[in-house]
Short mmCIF file of C-alpha atoms and ligand atoms in Angstrom, two decimals:
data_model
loop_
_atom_site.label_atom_id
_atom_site.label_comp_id
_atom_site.label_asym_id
_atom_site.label_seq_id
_atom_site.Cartn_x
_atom_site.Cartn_y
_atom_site.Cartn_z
CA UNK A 155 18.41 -17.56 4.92
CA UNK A 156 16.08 -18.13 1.82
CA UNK A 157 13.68 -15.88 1.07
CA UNK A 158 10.41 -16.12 -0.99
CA UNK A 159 10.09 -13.99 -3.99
CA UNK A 160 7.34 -11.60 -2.11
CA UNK A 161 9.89 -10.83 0.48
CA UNK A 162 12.42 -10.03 -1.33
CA UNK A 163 10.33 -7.89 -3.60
CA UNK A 164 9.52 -6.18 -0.31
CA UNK A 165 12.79 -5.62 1.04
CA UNK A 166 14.25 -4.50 -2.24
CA UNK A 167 11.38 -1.48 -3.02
CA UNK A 168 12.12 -0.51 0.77
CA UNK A 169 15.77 -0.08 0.05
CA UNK A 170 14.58 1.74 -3.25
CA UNK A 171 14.23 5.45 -2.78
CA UNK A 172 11.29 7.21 -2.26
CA UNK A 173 9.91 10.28 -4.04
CA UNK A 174 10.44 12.31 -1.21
CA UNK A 175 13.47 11.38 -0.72
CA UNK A 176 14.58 11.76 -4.37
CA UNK A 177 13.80 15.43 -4.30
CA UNK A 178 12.82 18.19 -7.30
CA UNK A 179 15.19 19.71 -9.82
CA UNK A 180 13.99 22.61 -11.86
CA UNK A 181 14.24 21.50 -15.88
CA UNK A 182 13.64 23.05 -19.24
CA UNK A 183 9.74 22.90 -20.33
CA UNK A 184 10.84 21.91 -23.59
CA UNK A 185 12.50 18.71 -21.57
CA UNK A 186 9.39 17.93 -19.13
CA UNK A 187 7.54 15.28 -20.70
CA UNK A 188 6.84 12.21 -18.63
CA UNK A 189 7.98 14.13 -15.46
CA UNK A 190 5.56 14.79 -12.89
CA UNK A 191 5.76 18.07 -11.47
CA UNK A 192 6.75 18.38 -7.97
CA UNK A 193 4.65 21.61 -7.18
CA UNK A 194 1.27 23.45 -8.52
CA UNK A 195 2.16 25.48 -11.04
CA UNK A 196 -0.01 28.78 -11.41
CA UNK A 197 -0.56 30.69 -14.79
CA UNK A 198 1.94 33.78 -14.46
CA UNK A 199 -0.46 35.68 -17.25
CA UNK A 200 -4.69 35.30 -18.23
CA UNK A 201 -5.06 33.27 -21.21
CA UNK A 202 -6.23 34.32 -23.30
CA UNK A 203 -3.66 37.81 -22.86
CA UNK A 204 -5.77 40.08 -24.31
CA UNK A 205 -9.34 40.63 -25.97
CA UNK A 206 -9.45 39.10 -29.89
CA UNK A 207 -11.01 37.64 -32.18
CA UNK A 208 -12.10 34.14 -32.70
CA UNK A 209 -12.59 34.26 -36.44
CA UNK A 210 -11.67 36.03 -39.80
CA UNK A 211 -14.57 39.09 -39.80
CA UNK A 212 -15.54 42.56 -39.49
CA UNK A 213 -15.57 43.97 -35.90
CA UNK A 214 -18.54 45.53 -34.86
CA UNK A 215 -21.25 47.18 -32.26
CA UNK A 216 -23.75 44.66 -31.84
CA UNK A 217 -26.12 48.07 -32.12
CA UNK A 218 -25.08 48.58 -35.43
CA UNK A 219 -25.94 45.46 -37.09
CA UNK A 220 -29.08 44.83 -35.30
CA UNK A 221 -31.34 45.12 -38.95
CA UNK A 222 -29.26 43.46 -41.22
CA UNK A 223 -28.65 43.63 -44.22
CA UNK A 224 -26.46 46.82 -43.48
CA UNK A 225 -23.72 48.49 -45.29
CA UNK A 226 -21.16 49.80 -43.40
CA UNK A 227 -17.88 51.77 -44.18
CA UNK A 228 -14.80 49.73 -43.53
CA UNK A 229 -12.61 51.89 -41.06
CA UNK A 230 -9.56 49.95 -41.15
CA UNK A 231 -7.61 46.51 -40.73
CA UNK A 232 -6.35 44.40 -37.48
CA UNK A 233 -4.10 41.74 -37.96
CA UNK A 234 -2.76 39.20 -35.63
CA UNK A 235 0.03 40.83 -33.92
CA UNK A 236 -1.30 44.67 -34.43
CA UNK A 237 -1.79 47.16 -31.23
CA UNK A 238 -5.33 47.15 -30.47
CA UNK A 239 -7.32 50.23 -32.55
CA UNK A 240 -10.12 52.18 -31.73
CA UNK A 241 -13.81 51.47 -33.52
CA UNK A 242 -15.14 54.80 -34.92
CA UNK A 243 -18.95 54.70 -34.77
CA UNK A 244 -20.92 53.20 -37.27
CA UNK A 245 -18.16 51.74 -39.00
CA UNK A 246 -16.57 48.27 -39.03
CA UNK A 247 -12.63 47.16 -39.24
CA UNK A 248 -11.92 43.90 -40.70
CA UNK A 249 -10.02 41.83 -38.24
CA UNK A 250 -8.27 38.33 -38.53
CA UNK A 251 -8.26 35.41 -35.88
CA UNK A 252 -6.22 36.37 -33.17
CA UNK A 253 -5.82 40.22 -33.67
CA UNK A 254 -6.94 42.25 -30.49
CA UNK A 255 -10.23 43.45 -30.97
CA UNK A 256 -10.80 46.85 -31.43
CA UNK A 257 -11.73 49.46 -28.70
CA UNK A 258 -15.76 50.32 -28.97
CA UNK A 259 -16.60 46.71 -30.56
CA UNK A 260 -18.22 44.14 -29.00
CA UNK A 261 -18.37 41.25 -31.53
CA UNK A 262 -17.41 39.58 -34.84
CA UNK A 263 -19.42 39.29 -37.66
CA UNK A 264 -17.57 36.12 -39.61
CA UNK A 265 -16.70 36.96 -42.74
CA UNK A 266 -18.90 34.13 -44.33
CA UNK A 267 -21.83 36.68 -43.49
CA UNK A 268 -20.30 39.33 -44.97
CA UNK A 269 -20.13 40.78 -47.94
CA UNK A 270 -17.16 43.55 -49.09
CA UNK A 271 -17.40 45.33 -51.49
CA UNK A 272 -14.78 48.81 -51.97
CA UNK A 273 -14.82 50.53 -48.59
CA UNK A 274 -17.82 49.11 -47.33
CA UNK A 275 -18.91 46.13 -46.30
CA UNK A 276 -22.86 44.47 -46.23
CA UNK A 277 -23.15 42.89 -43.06
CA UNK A 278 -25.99 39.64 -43.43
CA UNK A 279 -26.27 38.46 -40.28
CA UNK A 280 -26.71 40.31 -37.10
CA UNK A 281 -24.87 39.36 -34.08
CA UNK A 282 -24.71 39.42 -29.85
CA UNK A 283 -22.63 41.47 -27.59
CA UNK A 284 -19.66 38.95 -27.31
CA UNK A 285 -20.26 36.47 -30.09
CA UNK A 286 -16.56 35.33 -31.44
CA UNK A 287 -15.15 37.22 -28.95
CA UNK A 288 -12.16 35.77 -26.60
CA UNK A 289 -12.05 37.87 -23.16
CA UNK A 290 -8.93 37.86 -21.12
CA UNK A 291 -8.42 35.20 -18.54
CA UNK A 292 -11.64 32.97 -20.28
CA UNK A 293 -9.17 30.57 -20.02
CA UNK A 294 -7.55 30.84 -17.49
CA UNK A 295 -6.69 33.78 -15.10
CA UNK A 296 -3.23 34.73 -13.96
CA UNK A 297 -2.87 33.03 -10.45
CA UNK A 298 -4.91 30.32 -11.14
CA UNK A 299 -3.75 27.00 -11.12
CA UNK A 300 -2.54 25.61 -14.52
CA UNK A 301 -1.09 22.17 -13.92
CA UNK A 302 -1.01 20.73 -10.00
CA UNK A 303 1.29 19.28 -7.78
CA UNK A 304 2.01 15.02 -8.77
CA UNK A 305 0.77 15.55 -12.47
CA UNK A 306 2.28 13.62 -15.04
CA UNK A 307 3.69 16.07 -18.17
CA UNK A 308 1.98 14.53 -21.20
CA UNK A 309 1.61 16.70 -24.58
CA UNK A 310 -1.32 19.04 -22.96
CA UNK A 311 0.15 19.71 -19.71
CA UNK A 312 3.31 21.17 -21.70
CA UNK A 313 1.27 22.85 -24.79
CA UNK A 314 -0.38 25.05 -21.21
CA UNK A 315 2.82 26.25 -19.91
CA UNK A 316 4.44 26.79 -23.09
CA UNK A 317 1.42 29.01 -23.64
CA UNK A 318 0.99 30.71 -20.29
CA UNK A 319 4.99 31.90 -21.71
CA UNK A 320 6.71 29.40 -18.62
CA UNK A 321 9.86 28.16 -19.36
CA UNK A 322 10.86 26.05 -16.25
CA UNK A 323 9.23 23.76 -14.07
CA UNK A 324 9.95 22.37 -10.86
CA UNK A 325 9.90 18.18 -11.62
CA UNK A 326 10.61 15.26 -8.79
CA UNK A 327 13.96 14.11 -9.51
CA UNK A 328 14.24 10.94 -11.43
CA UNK A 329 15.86 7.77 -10.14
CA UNK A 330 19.61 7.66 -11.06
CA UNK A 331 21.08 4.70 -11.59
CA UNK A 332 24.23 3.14 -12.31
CA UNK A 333 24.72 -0.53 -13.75
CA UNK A 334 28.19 -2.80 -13.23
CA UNK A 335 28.55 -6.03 -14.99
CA UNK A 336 31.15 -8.52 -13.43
CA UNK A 337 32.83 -11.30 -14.91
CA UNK A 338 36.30 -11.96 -16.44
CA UNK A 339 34.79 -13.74 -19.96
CA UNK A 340 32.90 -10.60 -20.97
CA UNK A 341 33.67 -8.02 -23.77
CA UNK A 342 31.61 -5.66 -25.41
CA UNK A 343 30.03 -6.00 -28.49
CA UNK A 344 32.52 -4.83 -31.40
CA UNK A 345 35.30 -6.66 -29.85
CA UNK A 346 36.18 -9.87 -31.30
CA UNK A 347 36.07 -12.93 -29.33
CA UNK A 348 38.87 -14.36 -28.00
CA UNK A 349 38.40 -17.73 -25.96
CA UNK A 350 36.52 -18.55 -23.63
CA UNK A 351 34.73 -14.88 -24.27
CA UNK A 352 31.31 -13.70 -24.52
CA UNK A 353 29.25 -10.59 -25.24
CA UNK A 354 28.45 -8.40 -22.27
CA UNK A 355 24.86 -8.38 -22.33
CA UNK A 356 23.02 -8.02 -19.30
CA UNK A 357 24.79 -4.37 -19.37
CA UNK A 358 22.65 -3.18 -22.19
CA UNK A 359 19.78 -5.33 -20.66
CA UNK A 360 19.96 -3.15 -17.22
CA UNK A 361 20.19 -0.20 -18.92
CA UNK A 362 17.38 -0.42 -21.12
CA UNK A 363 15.67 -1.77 -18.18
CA UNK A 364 16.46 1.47 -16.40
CA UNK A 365 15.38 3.38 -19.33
CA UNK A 366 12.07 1.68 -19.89
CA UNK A 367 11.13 2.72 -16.28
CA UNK A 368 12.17 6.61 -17.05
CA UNK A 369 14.95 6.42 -14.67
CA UNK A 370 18.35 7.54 -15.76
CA UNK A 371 21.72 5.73 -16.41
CA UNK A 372 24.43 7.55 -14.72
CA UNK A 373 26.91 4.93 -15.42
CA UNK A 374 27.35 1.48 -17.12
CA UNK A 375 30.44 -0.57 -15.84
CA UNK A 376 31.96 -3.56 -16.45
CA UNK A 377 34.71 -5.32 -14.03
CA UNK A 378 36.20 -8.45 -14.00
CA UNK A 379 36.23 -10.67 -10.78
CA UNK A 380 38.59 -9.19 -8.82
CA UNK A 381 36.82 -7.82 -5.54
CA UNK A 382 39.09 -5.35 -5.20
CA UNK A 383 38.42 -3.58 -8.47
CA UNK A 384 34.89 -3.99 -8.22
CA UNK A 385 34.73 -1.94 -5.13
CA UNK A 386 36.86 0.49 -6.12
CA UNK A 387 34.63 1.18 -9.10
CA UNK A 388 31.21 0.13 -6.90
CA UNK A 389 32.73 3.59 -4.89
CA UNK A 390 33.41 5.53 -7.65
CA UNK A 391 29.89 5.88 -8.65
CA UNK A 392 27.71 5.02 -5.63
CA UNK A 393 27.95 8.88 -4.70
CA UNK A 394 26.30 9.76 -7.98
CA UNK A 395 23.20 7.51 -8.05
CA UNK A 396 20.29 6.54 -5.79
CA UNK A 397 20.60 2.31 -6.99
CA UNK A 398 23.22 0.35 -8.19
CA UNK A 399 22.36 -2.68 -10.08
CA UNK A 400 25.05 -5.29 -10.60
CA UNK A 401 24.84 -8.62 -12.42
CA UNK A 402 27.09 -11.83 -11.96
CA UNK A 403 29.11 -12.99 -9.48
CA UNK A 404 26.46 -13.64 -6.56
CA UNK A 405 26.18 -17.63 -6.54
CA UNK A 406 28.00 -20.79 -4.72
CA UNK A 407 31.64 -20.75 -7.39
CA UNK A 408 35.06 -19.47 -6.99
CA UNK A 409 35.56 -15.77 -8.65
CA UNK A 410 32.22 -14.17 -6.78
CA UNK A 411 33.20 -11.31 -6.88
CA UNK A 412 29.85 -9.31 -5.45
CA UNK A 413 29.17 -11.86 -3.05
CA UNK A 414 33.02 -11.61 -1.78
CA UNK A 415 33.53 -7.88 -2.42
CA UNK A 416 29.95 -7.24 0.17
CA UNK A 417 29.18 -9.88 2.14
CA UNK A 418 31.91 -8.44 4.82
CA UNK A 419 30.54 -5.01 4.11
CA UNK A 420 27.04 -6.00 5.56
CA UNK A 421 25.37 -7.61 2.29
CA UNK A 422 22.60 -9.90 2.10
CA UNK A 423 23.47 -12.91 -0.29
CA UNK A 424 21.34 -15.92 -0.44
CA UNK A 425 18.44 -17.86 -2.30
CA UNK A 426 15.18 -16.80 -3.25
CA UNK A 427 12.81 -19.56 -3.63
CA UNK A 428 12.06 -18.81 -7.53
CA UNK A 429 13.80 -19.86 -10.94
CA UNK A 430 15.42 -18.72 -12.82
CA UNK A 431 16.67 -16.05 -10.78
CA UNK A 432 17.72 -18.12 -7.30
CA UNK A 433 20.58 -16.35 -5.85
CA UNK A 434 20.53 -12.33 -5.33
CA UNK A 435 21.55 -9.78 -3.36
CA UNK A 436 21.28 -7.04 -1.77
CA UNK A 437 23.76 -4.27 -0.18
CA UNK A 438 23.11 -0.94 1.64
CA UNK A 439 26.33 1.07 0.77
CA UNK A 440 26.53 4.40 2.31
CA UNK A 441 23.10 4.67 2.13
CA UNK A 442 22.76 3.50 -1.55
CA UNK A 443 21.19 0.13 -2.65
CA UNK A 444 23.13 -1.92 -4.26
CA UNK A 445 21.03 -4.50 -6.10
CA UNK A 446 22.70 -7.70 -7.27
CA UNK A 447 21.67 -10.02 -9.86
CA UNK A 448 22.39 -13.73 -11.24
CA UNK A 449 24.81 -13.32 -13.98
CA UNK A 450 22.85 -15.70 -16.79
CA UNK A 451 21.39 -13.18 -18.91
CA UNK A 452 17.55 -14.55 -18.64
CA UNK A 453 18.17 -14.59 -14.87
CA UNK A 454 19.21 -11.02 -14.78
CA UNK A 455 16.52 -9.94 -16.84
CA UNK A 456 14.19 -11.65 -15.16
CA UNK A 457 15.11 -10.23 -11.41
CA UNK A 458 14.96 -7.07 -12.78
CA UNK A 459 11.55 -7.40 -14.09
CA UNK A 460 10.35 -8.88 -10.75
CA UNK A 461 12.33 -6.93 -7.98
CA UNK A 462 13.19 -3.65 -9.63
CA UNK A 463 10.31 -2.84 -12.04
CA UNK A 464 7.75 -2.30 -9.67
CA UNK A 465 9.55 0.75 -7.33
CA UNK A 466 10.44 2.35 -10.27
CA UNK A 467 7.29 2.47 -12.16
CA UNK A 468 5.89 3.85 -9.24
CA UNK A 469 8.69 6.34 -8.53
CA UNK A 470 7.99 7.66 -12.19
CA UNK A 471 4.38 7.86 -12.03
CA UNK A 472 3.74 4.43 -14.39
CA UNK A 473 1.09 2.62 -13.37
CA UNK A 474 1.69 -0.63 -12.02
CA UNK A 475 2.26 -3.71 -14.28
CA UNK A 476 -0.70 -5.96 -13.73
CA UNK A 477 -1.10 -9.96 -14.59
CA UNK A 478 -3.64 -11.38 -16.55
CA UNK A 479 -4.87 -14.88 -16.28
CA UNK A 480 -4.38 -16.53 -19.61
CA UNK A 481 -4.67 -20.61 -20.88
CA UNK A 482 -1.68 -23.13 -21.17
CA UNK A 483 -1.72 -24.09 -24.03
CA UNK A 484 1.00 -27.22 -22.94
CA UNK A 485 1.84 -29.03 -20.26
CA UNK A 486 4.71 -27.43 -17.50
CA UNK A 487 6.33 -29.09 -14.96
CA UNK A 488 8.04 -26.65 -12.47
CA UNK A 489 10.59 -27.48 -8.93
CA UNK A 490 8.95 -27.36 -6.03
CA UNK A 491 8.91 -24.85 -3.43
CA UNK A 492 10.38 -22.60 -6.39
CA UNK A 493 8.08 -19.63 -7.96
CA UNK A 494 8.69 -20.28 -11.83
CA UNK A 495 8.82 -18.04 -14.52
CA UNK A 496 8.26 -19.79 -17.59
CA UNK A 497 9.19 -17.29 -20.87
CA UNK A 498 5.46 -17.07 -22.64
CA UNK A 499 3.98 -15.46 -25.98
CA UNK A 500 0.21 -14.59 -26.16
CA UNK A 501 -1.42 -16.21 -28.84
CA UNK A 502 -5.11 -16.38 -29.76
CA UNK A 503 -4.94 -20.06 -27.77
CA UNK A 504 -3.75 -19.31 -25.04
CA UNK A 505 0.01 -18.75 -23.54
CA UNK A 506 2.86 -20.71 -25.51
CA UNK A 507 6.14 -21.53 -23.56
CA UNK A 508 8.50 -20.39 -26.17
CA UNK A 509 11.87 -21.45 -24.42
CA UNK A 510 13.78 -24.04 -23.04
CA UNK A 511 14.36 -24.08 -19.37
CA UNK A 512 18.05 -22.51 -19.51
CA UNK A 513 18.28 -19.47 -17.98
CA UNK A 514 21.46 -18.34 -20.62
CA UNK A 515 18.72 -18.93 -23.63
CA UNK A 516 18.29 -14.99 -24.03
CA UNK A 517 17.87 -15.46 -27.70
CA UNK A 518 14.88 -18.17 -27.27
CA UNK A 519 13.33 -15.20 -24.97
CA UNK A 520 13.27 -12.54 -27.67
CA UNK A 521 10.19 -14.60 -28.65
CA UNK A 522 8.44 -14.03 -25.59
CA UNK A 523 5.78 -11.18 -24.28
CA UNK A 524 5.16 -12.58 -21.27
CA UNK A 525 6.25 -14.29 -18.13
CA UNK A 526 4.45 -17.29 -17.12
CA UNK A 527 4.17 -17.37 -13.31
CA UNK A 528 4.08 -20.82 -11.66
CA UNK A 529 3.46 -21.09 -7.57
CA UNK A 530 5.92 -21.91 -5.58
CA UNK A 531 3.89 -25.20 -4.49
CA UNK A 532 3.02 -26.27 -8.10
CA UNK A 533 5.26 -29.11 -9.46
CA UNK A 534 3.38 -29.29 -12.82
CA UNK A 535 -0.12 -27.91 -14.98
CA UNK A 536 -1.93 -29.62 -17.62
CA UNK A 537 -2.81 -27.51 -21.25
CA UNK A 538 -5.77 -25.87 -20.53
CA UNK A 539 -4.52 -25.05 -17.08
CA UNK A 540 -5.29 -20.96 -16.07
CA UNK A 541 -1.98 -19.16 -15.41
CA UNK A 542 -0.99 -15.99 -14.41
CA UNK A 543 1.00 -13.86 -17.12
CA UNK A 544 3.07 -10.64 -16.47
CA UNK A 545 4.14 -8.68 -19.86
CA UNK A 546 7.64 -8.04 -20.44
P1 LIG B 879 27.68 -15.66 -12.84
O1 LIG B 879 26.40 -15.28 -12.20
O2 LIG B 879 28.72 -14.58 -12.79
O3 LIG B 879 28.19 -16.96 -12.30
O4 LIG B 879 27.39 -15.90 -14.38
C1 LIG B 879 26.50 -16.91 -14.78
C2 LIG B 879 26.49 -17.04 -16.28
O5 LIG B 879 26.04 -15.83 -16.86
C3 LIG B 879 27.83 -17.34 -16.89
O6 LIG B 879 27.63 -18.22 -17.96
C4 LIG B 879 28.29 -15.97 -17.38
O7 LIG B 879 29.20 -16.07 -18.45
C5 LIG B 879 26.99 -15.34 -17.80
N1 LIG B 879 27.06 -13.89 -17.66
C6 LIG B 879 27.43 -13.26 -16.54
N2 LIG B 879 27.38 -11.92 -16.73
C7 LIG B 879 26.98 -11.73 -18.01
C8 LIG B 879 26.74 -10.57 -18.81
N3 LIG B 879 26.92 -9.34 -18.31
N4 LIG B 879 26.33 -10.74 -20.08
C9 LIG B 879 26.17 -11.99 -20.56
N5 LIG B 879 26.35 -13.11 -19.86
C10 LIG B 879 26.76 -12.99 -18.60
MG1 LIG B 880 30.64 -14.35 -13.26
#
């Protein structure tokens, strides 16, 4: 039975997994960025640790420099890193940014308000209880929360656990997911061509594809069409991952080799009502989806765009791809009762269709940002026409 592009989109993110389902793994901080954590996570120490300084100064009693100017004797020096000292009374210890303060002060005169001179030091500028002075836990205080549950790692999340000293965090699991490319003509790039041969391309198209969407490759494969082979190696790896995508070797010719390999194993193969991209698939092997897409390179990149993109933005935390409405700036004609995506490039205009309608012109699509949508029910727009766009 055919199926329109929004149910098959449908059916597909259902057979995708979930991120419940996908579980947490505990990873390296140092490796967490763009995961989303899968618990709060609560500062194991105050920030700041201890009591020091904010500046480069003297350490003082408030008390002491309340009538400034004032000379004072200069007790001693506190680096970053030193134990914390005690403050005699009535003296001062120069301190730098980041040394503890010492016991008996209360603030930091900077040392642009300062004067040294020997071992003493005039003091200019009177200060407050506190001033430049970083209390434990002002930041935050062990047991509170640092980053929550469902938060996406960017630079700031992991700069705060680095800091509060944490080394591992508990992340969802990404989506793993292995790609197999079928056809007999294919080799991969670095192999000369022999005849009748091509480049394998829609293997490195998945992949990236995969990539893009922060999901990981577990395996790239490539089989000829020999059903037999192609499940042996669909099994090999369908224990590892949580999708399989597969390109080639779904439509009406001899040598299908998905289509002939699943259909008696319970697969869906028929027609979506959209171009390029018509015939698909889709499998549920032990559990695992097994995705299949058109062979011609545009097609396959294409179905993945539509179908798979979505689910696994979401699944890593992207937020979804939205269309804008942009100008034609030509006319289209487009099959009816077929969703069309035309291959588009922004310009200041309007949208440009920058390629033929051949779904094996992948080169002609390397000029294109967009994807021009066209309804099912539309058999042709004028220039000047408004049109939906999706970016690549
Ligand atoms: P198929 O869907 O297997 O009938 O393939 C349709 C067209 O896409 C044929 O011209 C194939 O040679 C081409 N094709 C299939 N798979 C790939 C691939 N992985 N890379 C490049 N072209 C492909
Ligand atoms: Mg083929």
């Amino acid at each position: 039975m055919t199926r329109t592009v929004a149910e098959h989109l449908r059916i597909v993110s259902a057979a995708l997994p979930t991120a419940a389902g996908l579980g947490a793994e505990e990873i390296d901080v140092r490796s967490a960025l763009h995961r989303i954590t899968a618990s709060d996570v609560v500062s194991p120490v105050d920030l700041p640790v201890f009591r020091n300084s904010q500046m480069d100064g003297f350490a003082v009693r408030a008390a002491d420099v309340a009538s400034v100017p004032v000379r004072m004797p200069v007790y001693g020096i506190v680096a970053a890193g030193d134990a914390p000292r005690d403050l005699p009374d009535g003296t001062t210890i120069k301190i730098m940014t980041g040394a503890p303060v010492p016991n008996g002060a209360d603030c930091i005169v900077p040392v642009e308000d300062t004067v040294l001179g020997g071992a003493t030091v005039t003091i200019n500028r009177g200060r407050s209880a506190g001033d430049f002075v970083r209390e434990p836990g002002s930041d935050v205080r062990l047991g509170e929360l640092l980053v929550p549950a469902g938060q996406k790692l960017g630079i700031q999340h992991i700069a705060a656990l680095a800091a509060a000293g944490i080394r591992t965090v508990r992340v969802r699991r990404r989506v793993h997911a292995a790609v197999i490319t079928t056809g007999a003509e294919l080799v991969p790039a670095g192999t000369p061509l022999g005849p009748g041969q091509i480049f394998d391309s829609n293997s490195t198209a998945l992949a990236t594809g995969i990539l893009t969407n922060e999901a990981e490759v577990i395996a790239v494969k490539h089989c000829v069409d020999d059903p037999r082979q192609f499940l042996a190696m669909l099994r090999s790896v369908i224990k590892r991952v949580d999708v399989v995508f597969t390109s080639g070797g779904v439509s009406m010719g001899d040598f299908e080799v998905v289509r002939e390999a699943l259909t008696p194993l319970g697969g869906w193969f028929d027609h979506v009502g959209m171009q390029p991209g018509g015939p698909q698939g889709l499998t549920i092997l032990d559990g695992v989806p097994v995705i299949s897409f058109p062979g011609n390179p545009v097609s396959t990149l294409i179905s993945f765009q539509i179908f798979a993109r979505p689910a696994l933005r979401a699944l890593a935390g992207l937020p979804p791809v939205e269309s804008e409405t942009a100008t034609l700036c030509s006319d289209v004609v487009s099959p009816r009762d077929k969703r069309q995506y035309l291959r588009g490039r922004m310009t200041d205009a309007g949208v440009e269709v920058v390629s033929g309608p051949g779904s094996h012109l992948i080169a002609a699509m390397a000029r294109a940002d967009v994807l021009i949508e066209i309804p099912a029910e539309v058999t042709g727009l004028k220039a000047g026409s408004g049109v939906q766009v999706w970016p690549l």
